[in-house]
Coordinates of C-alpha atoms in Angstrom, one line a residue:
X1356 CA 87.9 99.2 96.7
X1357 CA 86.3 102.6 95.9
X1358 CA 85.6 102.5 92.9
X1359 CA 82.9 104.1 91.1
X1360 CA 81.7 100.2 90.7
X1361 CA 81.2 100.0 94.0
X1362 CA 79.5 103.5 94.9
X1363 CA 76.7 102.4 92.4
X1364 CA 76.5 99.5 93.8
X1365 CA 76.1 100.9 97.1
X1366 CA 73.0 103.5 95.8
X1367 CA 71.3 100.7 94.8
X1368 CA 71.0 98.8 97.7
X1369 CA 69.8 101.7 99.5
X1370 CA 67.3 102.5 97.1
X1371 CA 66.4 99.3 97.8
X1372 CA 66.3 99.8 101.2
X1373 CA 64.4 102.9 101.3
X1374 CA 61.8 100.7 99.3
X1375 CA 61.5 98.3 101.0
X1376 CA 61.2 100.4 104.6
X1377 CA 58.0 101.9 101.9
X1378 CA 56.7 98.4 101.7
X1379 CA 57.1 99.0 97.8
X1380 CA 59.8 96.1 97.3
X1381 CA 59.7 92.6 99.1
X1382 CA 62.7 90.7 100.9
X1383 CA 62.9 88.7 97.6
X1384 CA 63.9 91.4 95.6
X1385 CA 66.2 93.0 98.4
X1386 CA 68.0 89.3 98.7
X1387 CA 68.2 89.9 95.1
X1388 CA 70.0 92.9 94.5
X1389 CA 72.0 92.0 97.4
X1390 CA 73.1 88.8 95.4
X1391 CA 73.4 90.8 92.6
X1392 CA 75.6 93.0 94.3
X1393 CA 77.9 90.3 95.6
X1394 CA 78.3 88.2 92.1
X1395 CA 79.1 92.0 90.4
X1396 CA 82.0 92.7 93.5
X1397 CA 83.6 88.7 92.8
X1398 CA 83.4 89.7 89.2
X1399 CA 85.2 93.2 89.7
X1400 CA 87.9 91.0 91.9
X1401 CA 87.8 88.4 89.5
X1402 CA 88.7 90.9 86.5
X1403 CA 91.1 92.9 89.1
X1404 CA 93.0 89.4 89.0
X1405 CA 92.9 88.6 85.4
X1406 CA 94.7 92.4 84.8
X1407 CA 97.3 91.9 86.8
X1408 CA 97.8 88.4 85.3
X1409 CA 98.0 90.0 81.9
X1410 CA 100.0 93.1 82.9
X1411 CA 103.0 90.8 84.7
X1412 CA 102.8 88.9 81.2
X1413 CA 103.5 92.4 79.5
X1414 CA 106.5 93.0 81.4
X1415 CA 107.8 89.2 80.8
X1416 CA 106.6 89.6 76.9
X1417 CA 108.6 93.2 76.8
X1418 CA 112.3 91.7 78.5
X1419 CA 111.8 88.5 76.1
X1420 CA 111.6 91.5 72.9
X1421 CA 114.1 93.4 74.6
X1422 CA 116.8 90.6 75.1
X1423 CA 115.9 88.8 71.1
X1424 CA 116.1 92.7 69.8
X1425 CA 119.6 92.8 72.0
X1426 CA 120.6 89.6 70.8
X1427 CA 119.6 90.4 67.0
X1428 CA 121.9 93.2 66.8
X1429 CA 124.7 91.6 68.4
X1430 CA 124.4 88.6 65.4
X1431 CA 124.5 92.0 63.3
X1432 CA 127.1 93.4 64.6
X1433 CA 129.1 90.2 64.7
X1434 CA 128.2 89.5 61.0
X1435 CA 129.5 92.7 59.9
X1436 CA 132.8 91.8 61.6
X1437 CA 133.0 88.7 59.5
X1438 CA 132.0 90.7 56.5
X1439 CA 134.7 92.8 56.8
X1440 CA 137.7 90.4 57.4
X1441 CA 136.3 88.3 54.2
X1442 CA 136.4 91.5 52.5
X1443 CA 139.7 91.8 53.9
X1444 CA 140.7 87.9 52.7
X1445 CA 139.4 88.4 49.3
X1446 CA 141.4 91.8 48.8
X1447 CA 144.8 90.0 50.1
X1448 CA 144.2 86.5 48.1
X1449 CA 143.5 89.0 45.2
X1450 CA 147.1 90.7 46.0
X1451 CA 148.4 87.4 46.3
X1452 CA 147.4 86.2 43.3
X1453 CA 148.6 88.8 41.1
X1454 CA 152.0 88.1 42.9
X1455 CA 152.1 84.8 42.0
X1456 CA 151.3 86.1 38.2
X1457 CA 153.8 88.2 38.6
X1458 CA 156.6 85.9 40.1
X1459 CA 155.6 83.0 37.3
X1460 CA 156.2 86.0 34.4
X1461 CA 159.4 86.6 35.6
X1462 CA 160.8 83.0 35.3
X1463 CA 158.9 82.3 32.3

């Protein structure tokens, strides 16, 4: 690993080393902070594991956005298209219809 986690880790169980080559510590307390150390280093890997759970559900979380933002403006897009032929409809009905006015005031 490396990490600064670790480093600390090591200090201390020299520290506790150098004690207990003093006599000022017991095996009890070296077993310990040697237990210690080894339930901190499965959490660290634990965590390690857990981050790169959540960062591969980031990127699945971003394409999922990234196609629904994709798809979003194609619906858009595709129901501005339709906006603009019923625009297009209503204007030629409209024509039509004054055509038909026209074409019954002439026989009338």
């Amino acid at each position: 690993m490396g990490d600064f986690l670790d480093f600390d880790q090591l200090i201390r169980i020299r520290r506790a080393t150098e004690k207990m080559a003093n006599n000022a510590i017991s095996v009890a307390d070296y077993n310990a902070v040697v237990r210690q150390n080894e339930a901190l280093r499965q959490e660290v890997i634990r965590l390690q594991a857990n981050a790169r759970h959540w960062e591969s559900a980031a990127v699945t979380y971003e394409q999922n956005r990234n196609e629904f933002r994709d798809y979003g403006r194609a619906v858009k897009a595709e129901r501005d298209l339709f906006d603009r032929k019923s625009e297009r409809l209503k204007t030629r009905v409209a024509e039509l219809e004054r055509e038909i006015a026209a074409l019954k005031g002439r026989k009338g």
